[in-house]
Coordinates of N, CA, C and O in Angstrom, one line a residue:
M27 N 182.8 -73.1 -30.7 CA 184.1 -73.0 -29.9 C 184.9 -72.5 -30.4 O 185.8 -71.7 -30.0
V28 N 185.6 -73.0 -31.8 CA 187.1 -72.6 -32.4 C 187.2 -71.3 -32.2 O 187.8 -70.5 -32.2
S29 N 186.3 -70.6 -33.0 CA 185.5 -69.0 -33.5 C 185.3 -68.2 -32.0 O 186.2 -67.3 -31.8
E30 N 185.0 -68.3 -30.7 CA 185.1 -68.0 -29.8 C 186.6 -67.7 -29.4 O 187.1 -67.0 -28.8
V31 N 187.4 -69.1 -29.0 CA 188.8 -69.0 -28.7 C 189.6 -68.4 -29.6 O 190.1 -67.8 -28.8
T32 N 189.1 -68.2 -30.6 CA 190.1 -67.6 -31.8 C 189.9 -65.9 -31.5 O 191.1 -65.1 -32.1
E33 N 188.9 -66.0 -31.3 CA 188.0 -64.5 -30.9 C 188.6 -63.6 -29.7 O 189.1 -62.5 -29.8
I34 N 188.9 -64.4 -28.9 CA 189.5 -64.2 -27.2 C 190.7 -64.2 -26.8 O 191.5 -63.2 -26.8
F35 N 191.4 -64.9 -27.3 CA 192.9 -65.1 -27.0 C 193.8 -64.3 -27.3 O 194.5 -63.8 -27.0
P36 N 193.2 -63.7 -28.7 CA 194.6 -62.6 -28.8 C 194.6 -61.6 -27.9 O 195.9 -61.0 -27.4
S37 N 193.4 -61.3 -27.3 CA 193.5 -60.6 -26.6 C 193.6 -60.2 -25.3 O 194.6 -59.3 -24.5
C38 N 193.3 -61.2 -24.7 CA 193.9 -62.2 -23.2 C 195.3 -61.6 -23.4 O 196.0 -61.8 -22.3
F39 N 195.4 -62.7 -24.7 CA 197.2 -62.6 -24.5 C 198.0 -61.5 -24.2 O 199.1 -61.3 -24.0
Y40 N 197.6 -60.7 -25.5 CA 198.5 -59.1 -26.2 C 198.0 -58.6 -24.1 O 199.0 -57.4 -23.9
S41 N 197.0 -58.7 -23.9 CA 196.6 -57.9 -22.3 C 197.8 -58.7 -20.9 O 198.3 -57.4 -20.3
N42 N 198.0 -60.0 -21.2 CA 198.9 -60.0 -20.2 C 200.6 -59.5 -20.5 O 200.8 -59.5 -19.8
R43 N 200.7 -59.6 -22.3 CA 202.1 -59.1 -22.5 C 202.3 -57.5 -22.0 O 203.4 -57.1 -21.3
F44 N 200.8 -56.9 -22.0 CA 200.7 -55.4 -21.6 C 201.4 -55.4 -20.2 O 202.3 -54.7 -19.7
M45 N 200.8 -56.4 -19.3 CA 200.9 -55.9 -17.5 C 202.3 -56.7 -17.5 O 202.6 -55.5 -17.2
E46 N 203.1 -57.3 -17.9 CA 204.3 -57.9 -17.8 C 205.4 -56.8 -18.4 O 206.2 -56.2 -17.3
T47 N 205.1 -55.8 -19.3 CA 205.7 -54.7 -20.2 C 205.9 -53.6 -19.1 O 207.2 -53.5 -18.7
T48 N 204.6 -53.6 -18.4 CA 204.8 -52.4 -17.1 C 205.4 -52.8 -16.0 O 206.0 -51.5 -15.3
D49 N 205.3 -53.9 -15.5 CA 205.9 -54.6 -15.0 C 207.4 -54.4 -14.7 O 208.4 -53.9 -14.1
R50 N 208.3 -54.6 -15.8 CA 209.5 -54.5 -16.6 C 209.3 -53.3 -16.5 O 211.1 -53.2 -16.2
M51 N 209.0 -52.6 -16.9 CA 208.8 -50.9 -17.0 C 209.5 -50.5 -16.1 O 210.6 -49.8 -15.8
V52 N 209.0 -50.4 -14.9 CA 209.2 -50.2 -13.0 C 210.8 -50.3 -13.3 O 211.1 -49.8 -12.6
F53 N 210.9 -52.0 -13.4 CA 212.1 -52.4 -12.4 C 213.4 -51.6 -13.5 O 214.5 -51.4 -13.0
A54 N 213.4 -51.7 -14.9 CA 214.0 -51.0 -15.6 C 214.5 -50.1 -15.3 O 215.6 -48.9 -14.9
I55 N 213.2 -48.5 -15.1 CA 213.0 -47.4 -14.7 C 214.4 -47.3 -12.8 O 214.9 -46.6 -12.7
Y56 N 213.8 -48.3 -12.3 CA 214.7 -48.1 -10.5 C 216.1 -48.5 -10.9 O 216.8 -48.5 -10.3
S57 N 216.2 -49.5 -11.6 CA 218.0 -50.2 -12.1 C 218.6 -48.9 -12.5 O 219.8 -48.9 -12.3
A58 N 218.3 -47.8 -12.8 CA 218.7 -46.7 -13.6 C 219.7 -45.5 -12.8 O 218.8 -46.1 -11.5
D59 N 220.2 -45.1 -13.3 CA 220.8 -44.4 -12.4 C 220.3 -42.9 -12.0 O 220.9 -42.1 -12.0
W60 N 218.9 -42.8 -11.5 CA 218.2 -42.0 -11.4 C 218.6 -41.0 -10.0 O 218.4 -39.8 -9.8
T61 N 219.4 -41.5 -9.3 CA 219.7 -41.2 -8.1 C 220.6 -39.9 -8.0 O 220.6 -39.3 -7.6
R62 N 221.2 -39.7 -9.4 CA 222.5 -38.8 -9.9 C 222.1 -37.7 -10.3 O 222.5 -36.6 -10.9
L63 N 220.3 -37.8 -10.9 CA 219.8 -36.4 -11.8 C 219.4 -35.4 -10.6 O 219.4 -35.3 -9.4
S64 N 219.2 -34.5 -11.6 CA 218.9 -32.6 -10.7 C 217.6 -33.3 -9.6 O 216.8 -34.3 -10.1
P65 N 217.0 -32.5 -8.5 CA 216.5 -33.5 -7.8 C 214.8 -33.1 -8.7 O 213.8 -33.8 -8.4
R66 N 214.7 -32.0 -9.8 CA 213.1 -32.0 -10.2 C 213.2 -33.5 -10.8 O 211.9 -34.0 -11.2
S67 N 214.1 -34.2 -11.4 CA 214.0 -34.8 -12.4 C 214.2 -35.9 -11.3 O 213.3 -37.1 -11.8
R68 N 214.7 -36.4 -10.6 CA 214.9 -37.2 -9.1 C 213.2 -37.3 -9.0 O 212.3 -38.6 -8.5
K69 N 212.4 -36.2 -8.8 CA 210.7 -36.3 -8.0 C 210.0 -36.9 -9.7 O 208.9 -37.5 -8.9
H70 N 210.4 -36.5 -10.2 CA 209.4 -37.3 -11.4 C 209.0 -38.3 -11.9 O 208.5 -39.1 -12.4
F71 N 211.0 -39.0 -11.7 CA 211.1 -40.0 -11.5 C 210.2 -41.1 -10.8 O 209.5 -42.4 -11.0
V72 N 210.1 -40.5 -9.8 CA 209.7 -41.4 -8.3 C 208.2 -41.1 -8.3 O 207.1 -42.5 -8.1
I73 N 207.7 -40.3 -9.2 CA 206.2 -39.8 -9.1 C 205.5 -41.6 -10.3 O 205.1 -41.5 -10.5
F74 N 206.8 -41.2 -11.6 CA 206.2 -42.0 -12.5 C 206.4 -43.4 -12.4 O 205.6 -44.5 -12.3
M75 N 207.3 -43.7 -11.1 CA 207.6 -45.6 -10.8 C 206.1 -45.4 -9.5 O 205.4 -46.8 -9.7
Q76 N 205.9 -44.6 -8.8 CA 204.5 -44.8 -7.9 C 203.7 -45.3 -9.1 O 202.8 -45.6 -8.7
M77 N 203.5 -44.6 -10.7 CA 202.3 -44.9 -11.0 C 202.4 -45.9 -11.5 O 200.9 -46.7 -11.7
M78 N 203.3 -46.2 -11.9 CA 204.0 -47.6 -12.8 C 203.8 -48.4 -11.5 O 203.0 -49.9 -12.5
Q79 N 203.4 -48.4 -10.3 CA 203.8 -49.9 -9.5 C 202.0 -50.1 -9.6 O 201.8 -51.9 -9.5
Q80 N 201.1 -49.8 -9.9 CA 199.5 -49.6 -9.9 C 199.5 -50.8 -10.8 O 200.1 -50.5 -12.4
K81 N 199.0 -52.1 -10.3 CA 198.5 -52.7 -11.5 C 197.5 -52.2 -12.6 O 196.3 -51.9 -12.4
K82 N 198.6 -52.2 -13.6 CA 197.8 -52.0 -15.1 C 196.6 -53.5 -15.7 O 197.3 -54.1 -15.8
V83 N 195.5 -53.1 -15.8 CA 194.7 -54.0 -15.9 C 193.2 -53.7 -17.4 O 192.9 -52.7 -17.0
I84 N 193.8 -54.7 -18.2 CA 192.5 -53.7 -19.4 C 191.5 -54.9 -18.8 O 191.1 -55.6 -19.0
L85 N 190.1 -54.0 -18.6 CA 189.0 -54.5 -18.2 C 187.8 -54.1 -19.2 O 187.9 -53.8 -20.2
A86 N 187.3 -55.3 -19.5 CA 186.1 -55.4 -20.4 C 184.3 -54.5 -19.8 O 184.0 -55.5 -19.1
G87 N 184.5 -54.3 -20.2 CA 183.1 -53.1 -19.8 C 182.9 -52.6 -17.9 O 182.4 -52.6 -17.7
K88 N 184.7 -52.4 -18.0 CA 184.7 -52.1 -16.9 C 184.6 -52.7 -15.4 O 184.4 -52.4 -14.7
Q89 N 184.9 -53.8 -15.9 CA 184.1 -55.0 -14.9 C 185.0 -56.2 -15.2 O 185.5 -56.5 -14.0
I90 N 185.4 -56.9 -16.1 CA 186.0 -57.9 -16.3 C 187.1 -57.8 -16.6 O 187.3 -57.6 -17.9
P91 N 188.5 -58.4 -16.0 CA 189.6 -58.2 -16.5 C 189.8 -59.1 -17.8 O 189.4 -60.0 -17.6
I92 N 190.8 -58.8 -18.7 CA 191.3 -58.8 -19.7 C 192.5 -59.9 -20.0 O 193.3 -59.6 -19.6
T93 N 192.6 -61.5 -18.7 CA 193.8 -61.7 -18.6 C 193.8 -63.2 -19.5 O 192.7 -63.5 -19.6
L94 N 194.7 -63.8 -19.2 CA 194.9 -65.0 -19.7 C 193.9 -66.3 -18.8 O 193.6 -67.2 -19.2
A95 N 194.1 -65.4 -17.6 CA 193.5 -66.7 -16.3 C 191.6 -66.3 -16.8 O 191.2 -67.4 -16.6
T96 N 191.1 -65.4 -17.4 CA 190.3 -65.0 -17.8 C 190.1 -65.8 -18.9 O 188.8 -66.5 -18.8
F97 N 191.1 -65.7 -20.0 CA 190.3 -67.0 -20.9 C 190.2 -68.6 -20.6 O 189.5 -68.6 -21.5
M98 N 191.3 -68.8 -19.9 CA 191.0 -69.9 -19.4 C 189.7 -70.8 -18.6 O 188.6 -71.3 -18.9
S99 N 188.8 -69.6 -17.6 CA 187.5 -69.5 -16.9 C 187.0 -69.4 -18.3 O 185.7 -70.1 -17.9
V100 N 186.9 -68.5 -18.8 CA 185.5 -69.0 -20.5 C 185.8 -69.9 -21.3 O 184.7 -70.6 -21.4
V101 N 187.2 -70.6 -21.9 CA 187.0 -72.0 -22.5 C 186.3 -73.1 -21.1 O 185.7 -73.7 -21.8
K102 N 186.5 -72.9 -20.0 CA 186.0 -74.0 -19.4 C 184.9 -73.7 -19.0 O 184.3 -75.1 -19.0
A103 N 184.5 -72.7 -19.5 CA 182.9 -72.4 -18.8 C 182.2 -72.9 -20.1 O 181.2 -73.7 -20.6
M104 N 182.3 -72.6 -21.4 CA 182.1 -73.1 -22.7 C 182.1 -74.3 -23.0 O 181.3 -75.2 -23.5
F105 N 183.2 -75.1 -22.6 CA 183.9 -77.1 -22.5 C 182.4 -77.5 -21.5 O 181.6 -78.5 -21.9
T106 N 182.7 -77.2 -20.3 CA 181.3 -77.3 -19.3 C 180.0 -76.8 -20.2 O 179.0 -78.4 -20.1
M107 N 179.1 -76.2 -20.9 CA 178.3 -75.6 -21.3 C 178.2 -77.0 -22.6 O 177.2 -77.4 -22.8
I108 N 179.4 -77.2 -23.2 CA 179.0 -78.2 -24.7 C 179.0 -79.4 -23.9 O 177.8 -80.2 -24.7
M109 N 179.3 -79.8 -23.0 CA 179.1 -81.3 -22.3 C 177.9 -81.4 -21.8 O 177.1 -82.5 -21.9
I110 N 177.4 -80.2 -21.1 CA 176.0 -80.7 -20.7 C 175.3 -80.1 -21.4 O 173.9 -81.4 -21.5
L111 N 174.9 -79.6 -23.0 CA 173.7 -79.6 -23.5 C 174.4 -81.0 -24.7 O 173.5 -80.5 -25.6
K112 N 175.2 -81.4 -24.6 CA 176.1 -82.2 -25.8 C 174.8 -83.6 -25.4 O 173.8 -84.5 -24.5
P113 N 174.1 -84.2 -26.6 CA 173.0 -84.9 -27.1 C 173.7 -86.4 -26.6 O 174.6 -86.4 -27.5
Q114 N 173.0 -87.1 -25.7 CA 173.2 -88.1 -25.4 C 173.4 -89.3 -26.3 O 172.1 -90.0 -27.0

């Protein structure tokens, strides 16, 4: 169980950090004084902000999101299986 946790946790942790960073990046761009730029640059900023507002989630097998919530559900499932299979 410990080896599974050590394999899964870093991926989930850094995936969560990636999502937080992209969220902060949108706020930082919006907070910049982009309204004084040329119309072409403003257009690029607006397009970039719209692209960044979509939630960026890393998927495993294009199906399962890799987040800390996923990590906790995997740990919970492993603990449940250990308790069920534990000899009495």
